[in-house]
Amino acid sequence: MTLQFSLGSAAPESVDTPCVVVGVYENGVLTSAAARVDTAAHGAIKRQVESGDITGKAGTTALLFAPEGVTARRVLVVGLGTQKTFDGARFQRVIIEAVRALGRLPIDSAACYLTDVDVPGHDAAWRVRTAALAADYAAYRYTATFKPRDKSAQPELAALTLAAGNDAQAGLDQAVAIAAGVRFARELANLPPNICNPAYIASQAEQFAGRHDKVSCNVLDEHKMAELGFGSLLAVGRGSANKPKLVVLEYKGGAEGDKPYAFVGKGITFDTGGISLKPGPGMEEMKFDMGGAAGVLGGFIAAVELGLPLNLVCVVPAVENMPDGDSYRPGDVLTSLSGLTIEVLNTDAEGRLILCDALTYTVQTFQPRVLIDAATLTGACVVALGKHATGLMSKHDDLAAELVAAGEQTLDRAWRLPLWDDYQVQLESGFADVANIGGKNAGAITAACFLARFTEGQRWAHLDIAGTAWDEGRKGLATGRPVSLLVQWLINQASQTQK
């Protein structure tokens, strides 16, 4: 079920809703909405604060049922933490916890007044957009379930009114479009790999293009790619019965002849490691190895839904990496689309082998003004940055700064790692132009250094989302990152172009 959003300006104590959401700081200070509700309810909130039932600690929730004097049937009080240190990241967190609490109630709608809370450095449009995106994230349920559902389930949260004036409408409009892209990315990545294979990704792209006049889709099969010389990409897919696809989406929202922006996303729909077989425990998570593809497709969808005035290309190499009698091997030498030869030292370093051909194709075909790839590329990036920050690498300081800024704006944050030529020596090979791995040290950086060899002369950035694309564990779900970062960056580019 997709959460529907609206803006509202009714007084919190008189809004007619199954539940009204207000905030309280850790020191017992009530927000203006909470104070109004408390006054109408004859001090019901303050009494619980004084008794210790409401602590105000960030993310905690307390429910008041049918308080006298308040129109809403319930009041959900959300802890905001200390007022002095309240910031955007905590604002996002308390919205997520509030919506999770709402989801446990037998209600189908609610009115949230947390968007009235002051967030230093951010206006009402930002608060509404961030709140809507956080709420949609928290309300997401994996819908392509293969388990029987309880037909007598209680009502589910379907509509959320956010307290704000008309000056926040632009923020809500952006949130709705970005949320659609995030949901698409999450749903695609969460699907089991026996469904979400290269052909399925191609079909989803074709269906989306069919619904939008300004979007076209071209899918290259293994025969066309062989004809063109995709030697590196095709080698990775040789061991699978699910043949590779190169999915190419074009959106023409800008002027005719304007160079497009370009996204490329790693689409390994399942990664066994190939002949360099991965350990069995946890291998089921390798269905998420197409998180880069899901992310750039979600970003593309959001940009189209927003109607951004620019041209955009999205290229997805979709491949399955399996062991088989025809699989590529450690020791093989591949000839890439660029003409560079690659010595394979590990078949589990396959993402860069499909990306290098996709990047070359994108540059040769579209001459983009900017090229950004996203990939669940290295475990080394997870070791370096954990699950909170996406790894960002680029030789272009201005582009890196733009992407970092977009991540800060959306709280879909990235952290820049070096991409110095000093690291290139680790990729030297005695049998080819380059090796596909650079040893155990600086693995995230050497992977990006490999890709840099195929993007020379191009304004390019690489996003390693291995730590941020999904939550670990058997019940872990895809996050939809870096959709928000990519779309915010495009919004910023469009805004600068129009000035």
Short mmCIF file of C-alpha atoms in Angstrom, two decimals:
data_model
loop_
_atom_site.label_atom_id
_atom_site.label_comp_id
_atom_site.label_asym_id
_atom_site.label_seq_id
_atom_site.Cartn_x
_atom_site.Cartn_y
_atom_site.Cartn_z
CA MET A 1 0.00 0.00 0.00
CA THR A 2 1.37 3.42 -1.00
CA LEU A 3 1.16 6.07 1.72
CA GLN A 4 -0.82 9.11 0.58
CA PHE A 5 0.28 12.55 1.78
CA SER A 6 -1.47 15.89 2.17
CA LEU A 7 -0.77 19.21 3.85
CA GLY A 8 -3.00 20.53 6.63
CA SER A 9 -3.25 23.63 8.78
CA ALA A 10 -6.02 22.67 11.24
CA ALA A 11 -5.32 23.23 14.92
CA PRO A 12 -3.84 20.06 16.46
CA GLU A 13 -6.38 19.95 19.28
CA SER A 14 -9.33 20.13 16.87
CA VAL A 15 -8.18 18.15 13.83
CA ASP A 16 -10.55 15.24 13.13
CA THR A 17 -8.24 12.23 12.80
CA PRO A 18 -7.76 8.80 14.32
CA CYS A 19 -4.40 9.99 15.69
CA VAL A 20 -2.55 13.28 16.06
CA VAL A 21 1.27 13.21 16.40
CA VAL A 22 3.11 15.79 18.50
CA GLY A 23 6.60 16.08 19.99
CA VAL A 24 8.20 16.60 23.39
CA TYR A 25 11.87 17.37 24.07
CA GLU A 26 13.91 15.46 26.62
CA ASN A 27 13.91 18.32 29.14
CA GLY A 28 10.11 18.29 29.25
CA VAL A 29 9.65 21.21 26.83
CA LEU A 30 6.56 20.72 24.68
CA THR A 31 6.45 21.77 21.07
CA SER A 32 3.82 24.37 20.20
CA ALA A 33 1.47 21.66 18.86
CA ALA A 34 2.00 19.51 21.94
CA ALA A 35 1.34 22.51 24.19
CA ARG A 36 -1.95 23.23 22.43
CA VAL A 37 -3.05 19.62 22.73
CA ASP A 38 -1.97 19.56 26.38
CA THR A 39 -3.96 22.69 27.18
CA ALA A 40 -7.07 21.31 25.49
CA ALA A 41 -6.59 17.98 27.28
CA HIS A 42 -6.31 19.68 30.71
CA GLY A 43 -2.60 18.89 31.17
CA ALA A 44 -2.68 15.22 30.12
CA ILE A 45 0.73 15.35 28.42
CA LYS A 46 2.47 17.30 31.20
CA ARG A 47 1.18 14.87 33.81
CA GLN A 48 2.80 11.97 31.93
CA VAL A 49 6.01 13.96 31.57
CA GLU A 50 6.06 14.64 35.32
CA SER A 51 5.34 10.99 36.13
CA GLY A 52 8.18 9.83 33.87
CA ASP A 53 5.90 7.95 31.46
CA ILE A 54 6.95 10.39 28.73
CA THR A 55 10.73 10.87 28.81
CA GLY A 56 11.25 12.83 25.63
CA LYS A 57 14.20 10.63 24.64
CA ALA A 58 14.67 10.67 20.89
CA GLY A 59 12.44 8.18 19.09
CA THR A 60 10.44 7.05 22.11
CA THR A 61 6.65 7.12 21.80
CA ALA A 62 3.71 7.24 24.20
CA LEU A 63 0.03 6.95 23.32
CA LEU A 64 -2.84 8.85 24.95
CA PHE A 65 -6.19 7.31 24.06
CA ALA A 66 -9.27 9.54 23.69
CA PRO A 67 -8.04 12.42 25.87
CA GLU A 68 -10.91 14.68 26.92
CA GLY A 69 -10.99 18.02 25.12
CA VAL A 70 -9.13 16.81 22.00
CA THR A 71 -10.99 15.89 18.80
CA ALA A 72 -8.48 13.23 17.71
CA ARG A 73 -9.20 9.74 19.03
CA ARG A 74 -5.55 9.26 19.98
CA VAL A 75 -2.50 11.41 20.67
CA LEU A 76 0.92 9.96 19.87
CA VAL A 77 3.66 11.80 21.76
CA VAL A 78 7.11 11.38 20.20
CA GLY A 79 10.38 12.06 22.03
CA LEU A 80 12.64 14.56 20.23
CA GLY A 81 15.72 14.28 22.43
CA THR A 82 17.60 17.33 23.70
CA GLN A 83 16.42 20.58 22.16
CA LYS A 84 19.86 22.19 21.95
CA THR A 85 21.28 19.46 19.69
CA PHE A 86 18.18 18.80 17.58
CA ASP A 87 19.15 18.52 13.89
CA GLY A 88 18.06 17.14 10.54
CA ALA A 89 19.29 13.60 11.15
CA ARG A 90 17.35 13.37 14.41
CA PHE A 91 14.29 14.88 12.76
CA GLN A 92 14.38 12.09 10.18
CA ARG A 93 14.84 9.47 12.89
CA VAL A 94 11.90 10.62 15.03
CA ILE A 95 9.61 10.70 11.97
CA ILE A 96 10.58 7.10 11.19
CA GLU A 97 9.88 6.00 14.76
CA ALA A 98 6.59 7.90 14.82
CA VAL A 99 5.35 6.21 11.65
CA ARG A 100 6.46 2.81 12.88
CA ALA A 101 4.39 3.43 16.02
CA LEU A 102 1.42 4.52 13.90
CA GLY A 103 1.79 1.34 11.88
CA ARG A 104 1.18 -0.71 15.00
CA LEU A 105 -2.15 0.99 15.63
CA PRO A 106 -5.49 -0.09 14.07
CA ILE A 107 -5.82 3.14 12.07
CA ASP A 108 -5.74 4.10 8.40
CA SER A 109 -4.80 7.79 8.72
CA ALA A 110 -3.11 10.29 11.03
CA ALA A 111 -2.09 13.95 11.26
CA CYS A 112 1.55 14.73 12.05
CA TYR A 113 2.59 18.02 13.64
CA LEU A 114 6.29 17.19 13.90
CA THR A 115 6.76 19.19 10.69
CA ASP A 116 6.13 22.30 12.81
CA VAL A 117 9.28 21.61 14.83
CA ASP A 118 12.19 23.96 14.17
CA VAL A 119 15.11 22.23 12.45
CA PRO A 120 18.08 24.62 12.36
CA GLY A 121 19.14 25.51 8.83
CA HIS A 122 16.06 24.03 7.15
CA ASP A 123 12.78 25.54 5.97
CA ALA A 124 9.23 24.17 5.92
CA ALA A 125 9.59 22.67 2.44
CA TRP A 126 12.64 20.70 3.57
CA ARG A 127 10.88 19.52 6.72
CA VAL A 128 7.84 18.34 4.75
CA ARG A 129 9.93 16.62 2.10
CA THR A 130 12.16 14.90 4.64
CA ALA A 131 9.19 13.90 6.78
CA ALA A 132 7.27 12.47 3.83
CA LEU A 133 10.27 10.48 2.60
CA ALA A 134 11.02 9.17 6.10
CA ALA A 135 7.36 8.26 6.62
CA ASP A 136 7.14 6.48 3.28
CA TYR A 137 10.33 4.58 4.12
CA ALA A 138 8.97 3.50 7.50
CA ALA A 139 5.56 2.55 6.09
CA TYR A 140 7.01 0.42 3.26
CA ARG A 141 6.02 -3.22 3.26
CA TYR A 142 7.45 -5.76 0.84
CA THR A 143 4.37 -6.47 -1.25
CA ALA A 144 5.51 -9.23 -3.57
CA THR A 145 5.09 -11.68 -0.73
CA PHE A 146 5.04 -15.42 -1.20
CA LYS A 147 3.44 -16.08 2.17
CA PRO A 148 -0.33 -16.29 2.79
CA ARG A 149 -1.71 -13.08 4.31
CA ASP A 150 -4.16 -12.81 7.18
CA LYS A 151 -7.43 -11.71 5.59
CA SER A 152 -8.69 -10.31 8.89
CA ALA A 153 -5.70 -8.00 9.36
CA GLN A 154 -6.32 -4.69 11.10
CA PRO A 155 -6.47 -1.43 9.10
CA GLU A 156 -3.13 -0.21 7.78
CA LEU A 157 -1.85 3.35 7.73
CA ALA A 158 -2.71 4.69 4.27
CA ALA A 159 -2.82 8.49 4.62
CA LEU A 160 -0.74 11.01 6.52
CA THR A 161 -1.46 14.72 6.82
CA LEU A 162 1.60 16.88 7.48
CA ALA A 163 1.17 20.20 9.25
CA ALA A 164 2.42 22.92 6.91
CA GLY A 165 1.33 25.83 4.76
CA ASN A 166 1.25 26.13 0.98
CA ASP A 167 4.89 27.25 0.98
CA ALA A 168 5.82 23.60 1.60
CA GLN A 169 3.89 22.21 -1.39
CA ALA A 170 7.01 22.06 -3.59
CA GLY A 171 8.72 19.96 -0.93
CA LEU A 172 5.79 17.55 -0.82
CA ASP A 173 5.70 17.26 -4.61
CA GLN A 174 9.38 16.38 -4.66
CA ALA A 175 8.90 13.86 -1.86
CA VAL A 176 6.10 12.05 -3.69
CA ALA A 177 8.23 11.64 -6.82
CA ILE A 178 11.39 10.63 -4.95
CA ALA A 179 9.40 8.20 -2.79
CA ALA A 180 8.08 6.53 -5.96
CA GLY A 181 11.66 6.00 -7.12
CA VAL A 182 12.78 4.72 -3.73
CA ARG A 183 9.88 2.27 -3.53
CA PHE A 184 10.61 1.00 -7.04
CA ALA A 185 14.27 0.48 -6.15
CA ARG A 186 13.43 -1.30 -2.89
CA GLU A 187 10.82 -3.55 -4.47
CA LEU A 188 13.11 -4.53 -7.36
CA ALA A 189 16.03 -5.33 -5.07
CA ASN A 190 13.88 -7.24 -2.57
CA LEU A 191 12.54 -9.64 -5.19
CA PRO A 192 14.01 -13.17 -5.16
CA PRO A 193 16.67 -13.77 -7.82
CA ASN A 194 14.62 -16.45 -9.56
CA ILE A 195 12.20 -13.64 -10.50
CA CYS A 196 14.43 -10.57 -10.70
CA ASN A 197 16.84 -11.76 -13.38
CA PRO A 198 18.28 -9.72 -16.29
CA ALA A 199 15.20 -10.26 -18.46
CA TYR A 200 12.91 -9.09 -15.65
CA ILE A 201 14.86 -5.86 -15.15
CA ALA A 202 14.67 -5.24 -18.90
CA SER A 203 10.90 -5.83 -18.90
CA GLN A 204 10.39 -3.39 -16.02
CA ALA A 205 12.33 -0.70 -17.88
CA GLU A 206 10.36 -1.31 -21.06
CA GLN A 207 7.05 -1.08 -19.21
CA PHE A 208 8.04 2.21 -17.61
CA ALA A 209 9.11 3.66 -20.96
CA GLY A 210 5.80 2.57 -22.46
CA ARG A 211 3.94 4.74 -19.95
CA HIS A 212 5.88 7.97 -20.63
CA ASP A 213 6.07 9.87 -23.89
CA LYS A 214 9.47 11.42 -23.19
CA VAL A 215 11.08 8.09 -22.28
CA SER A 216 12.48 5.44 -24.63
CA CYS A 217 14.05 2.08 -23.86
CA ASN A 218 16.52 -0.01 -25.82
CA VAL A 219 17.65 -3.44 -24.65
CA LEU A 220 20.80 -5.03 -26.05
CA ASP A 221 20.89 -8.84 -25.84
CA GLU A 222 24.00 -11.01 -25.70
CA HIS A 223 24.17 -11.30 -29.49
CA LYS A 224 24.16 -7.55 -30.05
CA MET A 225 26.69 -7.04 -27.26
CA ALA A 226 28.96 -9.72 -28.78
CA GLU A 227 28.72 -7.96 -32.13
CA LEU A 228 29.73 -4.66 -30.51
CA GLY A 229 32.59 -6.16 -28.47
CA PHE A 230 31.36 -6.33 -24.85
CA GLY A 231 34.02 -8.93 -24.05
CA SER A 232 34.30 -8.15 -20.35
CA LEU A 233 30.58 -8.01 -19.53
CA LEU A 234 29.74 -11.12 -21.52
CA ALA A 235 32.47 -13.14 -19.82
CA VAL A 236 30.81 -12.61 -16.44
CA GLY A 237 27.47 -13.89 -17.72
CA ARG A 238 28.80 -16.97 -19.51
CA GLY A 239 28.06 -19.36 -16.65
CA SER A 240 24.38 -18.47 -16.30
CA ALA A 241 21.31 -19.74 -18.13
CA ASN A 242 19.87 -16.23 -17.64
CA LYS A 243 21.51 -14.31 -20.44
CA PRO A 244 22.86 -10.79 -19.92
CA LYS A 245 20.97 -7.67 -20.96
CA LEU A 246 22.13 -4.09 -21.35
CA VAL A 247 19.17 -1.86 -20.52
CA VAL A 248 19.30 1.69 -21.89
CA LEU A 249 16.67 4.24 -20.85
CA GLU A 250 16.55 7.78 -22.25
CA TYR A 251 14.52 10.68 -20.90
CA LYS A 252 14.30 13.80 -23.03
CA GLY A 253 13.07 16.51 -20.71
CA GLY A 254 15.63 19.09 -21.81
CA ALA A 255 16.37 20.94 -25.01
CA GLU A 256 17.02 19.02 -28.20
CA GLY A 257 20.73 18.49 -28.62
CA ASP A 258 21.66 19.14 -24.97
CA LYS A 259 24.12 16.59 -23.69
CA PRO A 260 22.47 14.23 -21.20
CA TYR A 261 23.39 13.40 -17.66
CA ALA A 262 24.07 9.69 -17.36
CA PHE A 263 23.62 7.09 -14.64
CA VAL A 264 25.11 3.59 -14.82
CA GLY A 265 24.15 0.95 -12.25
CA LYS A 266 25.66 -2.44 -11.48
CA GLY A 267 23.00 -5.07 -12.09
CA ILE A 268 24.36 -8.40 -10.87
CA THR A 269 21.02 -10.07 -10.20
CA PHE A 270 22.70 -12.82 -8.23
CA ASP A 271 26.36 -13.21 -7.37
CA THR A 272 27.72 -16.62 -6.42
CA GLY A 273 31.24 -15.36 -6.97
CA GLY A 274 31.54 -17.62 -10.01
CA ILE A 275 34.49 -20.01 -9.98
CA SER A 276 35.88 -17.97 -7.05
CA LEU A 277 32.85 -19.22 -5.14
CA LYS A 278 31.60 -17.26 -2.14
CA PRO A 279 31.02 -18.97 1.23
CA GLY A 280 27.53 -20.40 1.60
CA PRO A 281 26.39 -18.56 4.76
CA GLY A 282 24.83 -15.23 3.82
CA MET A 283 24.96 -15.88 0.08
CA GLU A 284 21.20 -15.31 -0.12
CA GLU A 285 21.94 -11.61 0.38
CA MET A 286 23.68 -11.57 -2.99
CA LYS A 287 20.30 -10.98 -4.63
CA PHE A 288 20.97 -7.39 -3.52
CA ASP A 289 24.04 -7.17 -5.74
CA MET A 290 21.88 -5.36 -8.28
CA GLY A 291 21.32 -2.53 -5.78
CA GLY A 292 23.19 -0.11 -8.02
CA ALA A 293 20.89 -0.92 -10.92
CA ALA A 294 17.84 -0.55 -8.67
CA GLY A 295 19.16 2.78 -7.39
CA VAL A 296 19.82 4.38 -10.75
CA LEU A 297 16.51 3.10 -12.13
CA GLY A 298 14.72 4.55 -9.11
CA GLY A 299 16.54 7.83 -9.61
CA PHE A 300 15.57 7.85 -13.28
CA ILE A 301 11.92 7.19 -12.43
CA ALA A 302 11.84 10.00 -9.87
CA ALA A 303 13.42 12.45 -12.32
CA VAL A 304 10.79 11.60 -14.92
CA GLU A 305 7.95 11.89 -12.40
CA LEU A 306 9.29 15.32 -11.41
CA GLY A 307 9.47 16.35 -15.06
CA LEU A 308 12.97 17.75 -14.58
CA PRO A 309 14.01 19.99 -17.50
CA LEU A 310 17.06 17.98 -18.53
CA ASN A 311 18.08 15.01 -20.62
CA LEU A 312 18.97 11.85 -18.72
CA VAL A 313 20.31 8.44 -19.69
CA CYS A 314 20.21 5.37 -17.46
CA VAL A 315 22.30 2.33 -18.44
CA VAL A 316 22.03 -0.95 -16.56
CA PRO A 317 24.25 -3.96 -17.32
CA ALA A 318 22.13 -6.82 -15.97
CA VAL A 319 24.05 -10.07 -15.51
CA GLU A 320 24.00 -13.17 -13.31
CA ASN A 321 27.37 -14.51 -12.08
CA MET A 322 27.20 -18.30 -11.82
CA PRO A 323 29.71 -21.22 -11.83
CA ASP A 324 29.35 -23.52 -14.81
CA GLY A 325 31.41 -25.44 -17.33
CA ASP A 326 31.45 -22.35 -19.54
CA SER A 327 32.21 -19.84 -16.73
CA TYR A 328 35.10 -17.48 -17.01
CA ARG A 329 38.09 -18.39 -14.84
CA PRO A 330 40.85 -16.83 -12.77
CA GLY A 331 43.70 -16.41 -15.22
CA ASP A 332 41.49 -15.55 -18.20
CA VAL A 333 42.36 -12.43 -20.19
CA LEU A 334 39.34 -10.48 -21.45
CA THR A 335 39.16 -7.81 -24.11
CA SER A 336 36.84 -5.04 -23.00
CA LEU A 337 34.67 -2.83 -25.21
CA SER A 338 37.28 -0.08 -24.83
CA GLY A 339 40.00 -2.36 -26.20
CA LEU A 340 41.84 -2.60 -22.88
CA THR A 341 42.68 -6.16 -21.88
CA ILE A 342 41.92 -7.39 -18.36
CA GLU A 343 43.55 -10.23 -16.45
CA VAL A 344 40.98 -11.95 -14.24
CA LEU A 345 42.50 -12.73 -10.85
CA ASN A 346 39.18 -13.29 -9.09
CA THR A 347 35.81 -13.99 -10.68
CA ASP A 348 34.10 -12.52 -7.60
CA ALA A 349 35.36 -9.08 -8.64
CA GLU A 350 32.79 -9.18 -11.42
CA GLY A 351 30.92 -5.91 -10.87
CA ARG A 352 33.75 -3.82 -12.27
CA LEU A 353 33.95 -6.12 -15.27
CA ILE A 354 30.37 -5.42 -16.31
CA LEU A 355 30.59 -1.74 -15.37
CA CYS A 356 33.68 -1.05 -17.43
CA ASP A 357 31.92 -2.08 -20.65
CA ALA A 358 28.72 -0.25 -19.67
CA LEU A 359 30.69 2.92 -18.88
CA THR A 360 32.54 2.71 -22.19
CA TYR A 361 29.28 2.21 -24.08
CA THR A 362 27.64 5.15 -22.32
CA VAL A 363 30.53 7.51 -23.06
CA GLN A 364 30.85 6.41 -26.69
CA THR A 365 27.11 6.49 -27.41
CA PHE A 366 25.91 9.55 -25.51
CA GLN A 367 28.94 11.75 -24.72
CA PRO A 368 27.26 12.71 -21.43
CA ARG A 369 28.01 15.97 -19.66
CA VAL A 370 28.35 14.02 -16.41
CA LEU A 371 28.57 10.28 -15.75
CA ILE A 372 27.77 8.74 -12.34
CA ASP A 373 27.83 5.04 -11.56
CA ALA A 374 26.38 3.32 -8.50
CA ALA A 375 27.38 -0.17 -7.46
CA THR A 376 27.42 -2.58 -4.54
CA LEU A 377 31.04 -2.97 -5.50
CA THR A 378 33.29 -3.86 -2.55
CA GLY A 379 33.17 -5.31 0.91
CA ALA A 380 36.16 -3.07 1.57
CA CYS A 381 33.87 -0.04 1.42
CA VAL A 382 31.67 -1.57 4.12
CA VAL A 383 34.75 -2.09 6.30
CA ALA A 384 35.81 1.51 5.73
CA LEU A 385 32.47 3.32 6.14
CA GLY A 386 30.02 0.83 7.63
CA LYS A 387 26.32 1.00 6.80
CA HIS A 388 25.78 4.75 7.12
CA ALA A 389 27.78 6.44 4.37
CA THR A 390 28.08 5.67 0.68
CA GLY A 391 31.64 5.68 -0.62
CA LEU A 392 32.23 8.48 -3.15
CA MET A 393 35.21 8.63 -5.47
CA SER A 394 35.93 11.13 -8.22
CA LYS A 395 38.87 13.00 -9.72
CA HIS A 396 36.62 16.05 -10.11
CA ASP A 397 36.53 18.07 -6.91
CA ASP A 398 33.53 20.14 -7.98
CA LEU A 399 31.45 17.07 -8.86
CA ALA A 400 32.40 15.33 -5.62
CA ALA A 401 31.40 18.44 -3.66
CA GLU A 402 28.05 18.60 -5.47
CA LEU A 403 27.27 14.98 -4.63
CA VAL A 404 28.32 15.35 -1.00
CA ALA A 405 26.10 18.44 -0.73
CA ALA A 406 23.14 16.59 -2.29
CA GLY A 407 23.64 13.78 0.22
CA GLU A 408 23.62 16.25 3.10
CA GLN A 409 20.45 17.88 1.79
CA THR A 410 18.61 14.55 1.67
CA LEU A 411 20.40 12.80 4.56
CA ASP A 412 21.35 10.12 2.00
CA ARG A 413 24.94 10.86 2.78
CA ALA A 414 28.19 10.03 1.01
CA TRP A 415 31.80 10.34 2.11
CA ARG A 416 34.64 10.98 -0.29
CA LEU A 417 37.60 8.60 -0.50
CA PRO A 418 40.77 9.37 -2.50
CA LEU A 419 41.17 8.35 -6.11
CA TRP A 420 44.85 9.09 -6.49
CA ASP A 421 46.92 7.58 -9.29
CA ASP A 422 49.27 6.29 -6.56
CA TYR A 423 46.89 3.34 -6.16
CA GLN A 424 46.96 2.35 -9.84
CA VAL A 425 50.20 0.39 -9.38
CA GLN A 426 48.21 -2.23 -7.46
CA LEU A 427 46.33 -3.10 -10.66
CA GLU A 428 49.39 -3.80 -12.77
CA SER A 429 49.41 -7.11 -14.64
CA GLY A 430 52.13 -9.06 -16.37
CA PHE A 431 49.64 -10.57 -18.84
CA ALA A 432 47.18 -7.79 -19.72
CA ASP A 433 46.73 -4.03 -19.57
CA VAL A 434 45.16 -4.23 -16.12
CA ALA A 435 44.24 -6.78 -13.44
CA ASN A 436 40.71 -6.89 -12.08
CA ILE A 437 41.77 -6.74 -8.42
CA GLY A 438 44.49 -4.81 -6.60
CA GLY A 439 45.14 -6.91 -3.52
CA LYS A 440 43.77 -6.71 0.01
CA ASN A 441 44.69 -3.09 0.72
CA ALA A 442 42.42 -0.16 -0.23
CA GLY A 443 40.01 -2.46 -2.03
CA ALA A 444 37.24 0.13 -2.52
CA ILE A 445 39.74 2.62 -3.95
CA THR A 446 41.48 0.21 -6.31
CA ALA A 447 38.09 -0.92 -7.62
CA ALA A 448 37.31 2.71 -8.45
CA CYS A 449 40.80 3.10 -9.94
CA PHE A 450 39.97 0.20 -12.25
CA LEU A 451 36.81 1.98 -13.42
CA ALA A 452 38.71 5.25 -13.82
CA ARG A 453 40.73 3.65 -16.62
CA PHE A 454 37.50 3.43 -18.63
CA THR A 455 36.31 6.99 -17.95
CA GLU A 456 39.41 9.04 -18.79
CA GLY A 457 38.49 12.50 -20.06
CA GLN A 458 34.96 12.13 -18.74
CA ARG A 459 33.46 14.08 -15.81
CA TRP A 460 32.69 11.04 -13.69
CA ALA A 461 31.98 9.94 -10.13
CA HIS A 462 31.64 6.50 -8.57
CA LEU A 463 29.31 5.61 -5.69
CA ASP A 464 30.10 2.41 -3.81
CA ILE A 465 26.85 1.50 -2.04
CA ALA A 466 27.88 -1.94 -0.78
CA GLY A 467 27.22 -0.81 2.79
CA THR A 468 24.13 1.29 2.22
CA ALA A 469 22.01 -0.56 -0.34
CA TRP A 470 20.41 -3.01 2.09
CA ASP A 471 20.07 -3.88 5.76
CA GLU A 472 21.93 -7.01 6.78
CA GLY A 473 20.32 -10.14 8.16
CA ARG A 474 17.76 -12.67 6.98
CA LYS A 475 14.97 -10.11 7.29
CA GLY A 476 17.02 -7.21 6.00
CA LEU A 477 15.40 -5.19 3.21
CA ALA A 478 16.75 -2.98 0.45
CA THR A 479 17.04 0.68 1.44
CA GLY A 480 16.53 2.36 -1.94
CA ARG A 481 19.76 4.31 -1.60
CA PRO A 482 21.18 6.31 -3.38
CA VAL A 483 17.93 7.39 -5.09
CA SER A 484 17.45 10.48 -2.93
CA LEU A 485 21.05 11.63 -3.36
CA LEU A 486 20.96 11.21 -7.15
CA VAL A 487 17.62 12.98 -7.57
CA GLN A 488 18.63 15.89 -5.34
CA TRP A 489 21.81 16.26 -7.38
CA LEU A 490 19.72 16.38 -10.57
CA ILE A 491 17.33 18.91 -9.02
CA ASN A 492 20.32 21.08 -8.16
CA GLN A 493 21.73 20.74 -11.68
CA ALA A 494 18.39 21.69 -13.23
CA SER A 495 18.10 24.69 -10.90
CA GLN A 496 21.56 25.98 -11.84
CA THR A 497 20.84 25.53 -15.55
CA GLN A 498 17.65 27.58 -15.32
CA LYS A 499 19.33 30.53 -13.56
#
